[in-house]
Amino acid sequence: MLSAVIIDDEPNAVNLLALRLSQHCPQIDVVATCTGSIQGVEAIKIHRPEILFLDIEMPQMNGFQVLEAVGDIAFSLVFVTAYDRFALKAFKYSALDYLLKPIDTQELIATIQKIEKQHQTSPQQIQYLQQQLTGTAKVLPDRLALPYQNGVTFVAVHNILYCESDDKYTRFYLSDGQDYLVTKTLREIQELLEERDFLRVHRQYLINLNRIKKFVRGEGNYIVMDNNQSIPVSRGQKDRLMERFGWL
């Protein structure tokens, strides 16, 4: 069993989440539910939960202030939010789990299954998210959090050369020669980076268009990246690639 605390200033939201967890996630033991942020801080300190479900916009103290008051974060964090589409990008770039109100049961189940396999939330992830959500200009983050087996690393988006599908995982290849295997599918990464000059040129590869060295056409089209790695280009994606660059 994994212990959990729920903090949300909407009583109906708290009760519904607790009910969904009892019905669909029997491995979760909800040890406390709180509709006040100050009460929530005390509950976290008393119960030391393994999972915290936390709303962000609350009176008295918002979600970030609750986390600051708690201090050491020794749990997996799931934000429960009604934020807009742009703000949700910030959650994804921070590699933080979130549930969008009203909560979808299948998304809740998938989130719990992921938490059972991964590391605890890091303070760096929360700090990065807070910076993005409190910024006045709606610009996409310039760094991406990559959760891997030993923790989380933040990489500059422009330093990502390409991503390669590895079944249900994705391997990131960086300009400094390092690579990271993360627990996300290439489709998920594509949705996150396609607005940042990344293109899916093959079912297995997503490339940074700004890090292409050359494109070789022929019977087997392929691209050579900055690190001299050759990446195949599928027939269906060749035209899209040429359109992006205005190649003849």
PDB file of N, CA, C and O in Angstrom, residues 3 15 20 26 46 55-56 59 79 83 115 130 137 151 189 208 222 233 236:
ATOM      1  N   SER A   3       0.710   5.254   0.927  1.00  0.00           N
ATOM      2  CA  SER A   3      -0.084   6.244   1.659  1.00  0.00           C
ATOM      3  C   SER A   3      -0.185   7.533   0.857  1.00  0.00           C
ATOM      4  O   SER A   3       0.747   7.918   0.147  1.00  0.00           O
ATOM      5  N   ASN A  15     -13.449  14.863  -2.137  1.00  0.00           N
ATOM      6  CA  ASN A  15     -14.260  13.654  -1.936  1.00  0.00           C
ATOM      7  C   ASN A  15     -14.286  12.783  -3.189  1.00  0.00           C
ATOM      8  O   ASN A  15     -14.229  11.552  -3.102  1.00  0.00           O
ATOM      9  N   ARG A  20     -12.605   7.941  -6.147  1.00  0.00           N
ATOM     10  CA  ARG A  20     -12.013   7.300  -7.330  1.00  0.00           C
ATOM     11  C   ARG A  20     -10.822   6.418  -6.938  1.00  0.00           C
ATOM     12  O   ARG A  20     -10.630   5.330  -7.492  1.00  0.00           O
ATOM     13  N   PRO A  26      -6.818   0.362  -5.470  1.00  0.00           N
ATOM     14  CA  PRO A  26      -6.825  -0.206  -4.107  1.00  0.00           C
ATOM     15  C   PRO A  26      -5.462  -0.214  -3.430  1.00  0.00           C
ATOM     16  O   PRO A  26      -5.378  -0.395  -2.214  1.00  0.00           O
ATOM     17  N   ILE A  46       2.624  15.112   9.697  1.00  0.00           N
ATOM     18  CA  ILE A  46       2.210  14.026  10.601  1.00  0.00           C
ATOM     19  C   ILE A  46       2.277  12.663   9.903  1.00  0.00           C
ATOM     20  O   ILE A  46       2.829  11.700  10.439  1.00  0.00           O
ATOM     21  N   ASP A  55      -3.697  20.688  -4.988  1.00  0.00           N
ATOM     22  CA  ASP A  55      -4.198  21.760  -5.843  1.00  0.00           C
ATOM     23  C   ASP A  55      -3.193  22.920  -5.772  1.00  0.00           C
ATOM     24  O   ASP A  55      -2.464  23.056  -4.786  1.00  0.00           O
ATOM     25  N   ILE A  56      -3.147  23.741  -6.812  1.00  0.00           N
ATOM     26  CA  ILE A  56      -2.209  24.868  -6.811  1.00  0.00           C
ATOM     27  C   ILE A  56      -2.879  26.145  -6.323  1.00  0.00           C
ATOM     28  O   ILE A  56      -2.383  26.825  -5.428  1.00  0.00           O
ATOM     29  N   PRO A  59      -6.759  29.453  -1.290  1.00  0.00           N
ATOM     30  CA  PRO A  59      -6.625  30.620  -0.409  1.00  0.00           C
ATOM     31  C   PRO A  59      -5.628  30.343   0.715  1.00  0.00           C
ATOM     32  O   PRO A  59      -5.241  29.199   0.930  1.00  0.00           O
ATOM     33  N   PHE A  79      -0.011  17.167  -9.082  1.00  0.00           N
ATOM     34  CA  PHE A  79      -0.826  18.370  -9.032  1.00  0.00           C
ATOM     35  C   PHE A  79      -2.201  18.078  -9.619  1.00  0.00           C
ATOM     36  O   PHE A  79      -2.324  17.419 -10.650  1.00  0.00           O
ATOM     37  N   TYR A  83      -5.662  24.292 -14.824  1.00  0.00           N
ATOM     38  CA  TYR A  83      -4.899  25.234 -15.629  1.00  0.00           C
ATOM     39  C   TYR A  83      -5.211  25.094 -17.113  1.00  0.00           C
ATOM     40  O   TYR A  83      -5.689  24.050 -17.576  1.00  0.00           O
ATOM     41  N   ILE A 115       3.687   6.267 -11.009  1.00  0.00           N
ATOM     42  CA  ILE A 115       4.304   6.604  -9.726  1.00  0.00           C
ATOM     43  C   ILE A 115       4.916   5.359  -9.082  1.00  0.00           C
ATOM     44  O   ILE A 115       5.980   5.421  -8.454  1.00  0.00           O
ATOM     45  N   GLN A 130       7.322  26.335 -11.095  1.00  0.00           N
ATOM     46  CA  GLN A 130       6.874  27.600 -10.514  1.00  0.00           C
ATOM     47  C   GLN A 130       7.369  28.788 -11.337  1.00  0.00           C
ATOM     48  O   GLN A 130       6.638  29.747 -11.570  1.00  0.00           O
ATOM     49  N   ALA A 137       5.276  36.387 -19.451  1.00  0.00           N
ATOM     50  CA  ALA A 137       5.198  36.090 -20.885  1.00  0.00           C
ATOM     51  C   ALA A 137       4.972  34.598 -21.097  1.00  0.00           C
ATOM     52  O   ALA A 137       5.620  33.768 -20.468  1.00  0.00           O
ATOM     53  N   GLY A 151      17.317   9.683 -11.188  1.00  0.00           N
ATOM     54  CA  GLY A 151      16.832  11.000 -10.810  1.00  0.00           C
ATOM     55  C   GLY A 151      16.288  11.774 -11.991  1.00  0.00           C
ATOM     56  O   GLY A 151      15.688  11.206 -12.900  1.00  0.00           O
ATOM     57  N   ILE A 189       6.875  12.582 -26.510  1.00  0.00           N
ATOM     58  CA  ILE A 189       7.945  13.555 -26.692  1.00  0.00           C
ATOM     59  C   ILE A 189       7.674  14.408 -27.920  1.00  0.00           C
ATOM     60  O   ILE A 189       7.920  15.621 -27.921  1.00  0.00           O
ATOM     61  N   ASN A 208      15.987  17.253 -34.136  1.00  0.00           N
ATOM     62  CA  ASN A 208      16.068  18.701 -33.999  1.00  0.00           C
ATOM     63  C   ASN A 208      16.479  19.261 -35.359  1.00  0.00           C
ATOM     64  O   ASN A 208      17.604  19.050 -35.815  1.00  0.00           O
ATOM     65  N   TYR A 222      18.347   9.785 -46.026  1.00  0.00           N
ATOM     66  CA  TYR A 222      18.762   9.870 -44.627  1.00  0.00           C
ATOM     67  C   TYR A 222      19.350  11.246 -44.330  1.00  0.00           C
ATOM     68  O   TYR A 222      19.741  11.999 -45.234  1.00  0.00           O
ATOM     69  N   VAL A 233      15.094   8.670 -43.116  1.00  0.00           N
ATOM     70  CA  VAL A 233      13.904   9.491 -43.348  1.00  0.00           C
ATOM     71  C   VAL A 233      12.899   8.646 -44.117  1.00  0.00           C
ATOM     72  O   VAL A 233      13.202   8.148 -45.206  1.00  0.00           O
ATOM     73  N   GLY A 236       7.145   8.946 -46.362  1.00  0.00           N
ATOM     74  CA  GLY A 236       6.049   9.827 -46.022  1.00  0.00           C
ATOM     75  C   GLY A 236       6.483  11.143 -45.408  1.00  0.00           C
ATOM     76  O   GLY A 236       5.767  12.137 -45.504  1.00  0.00           O
TER      77      GLY A 236
END
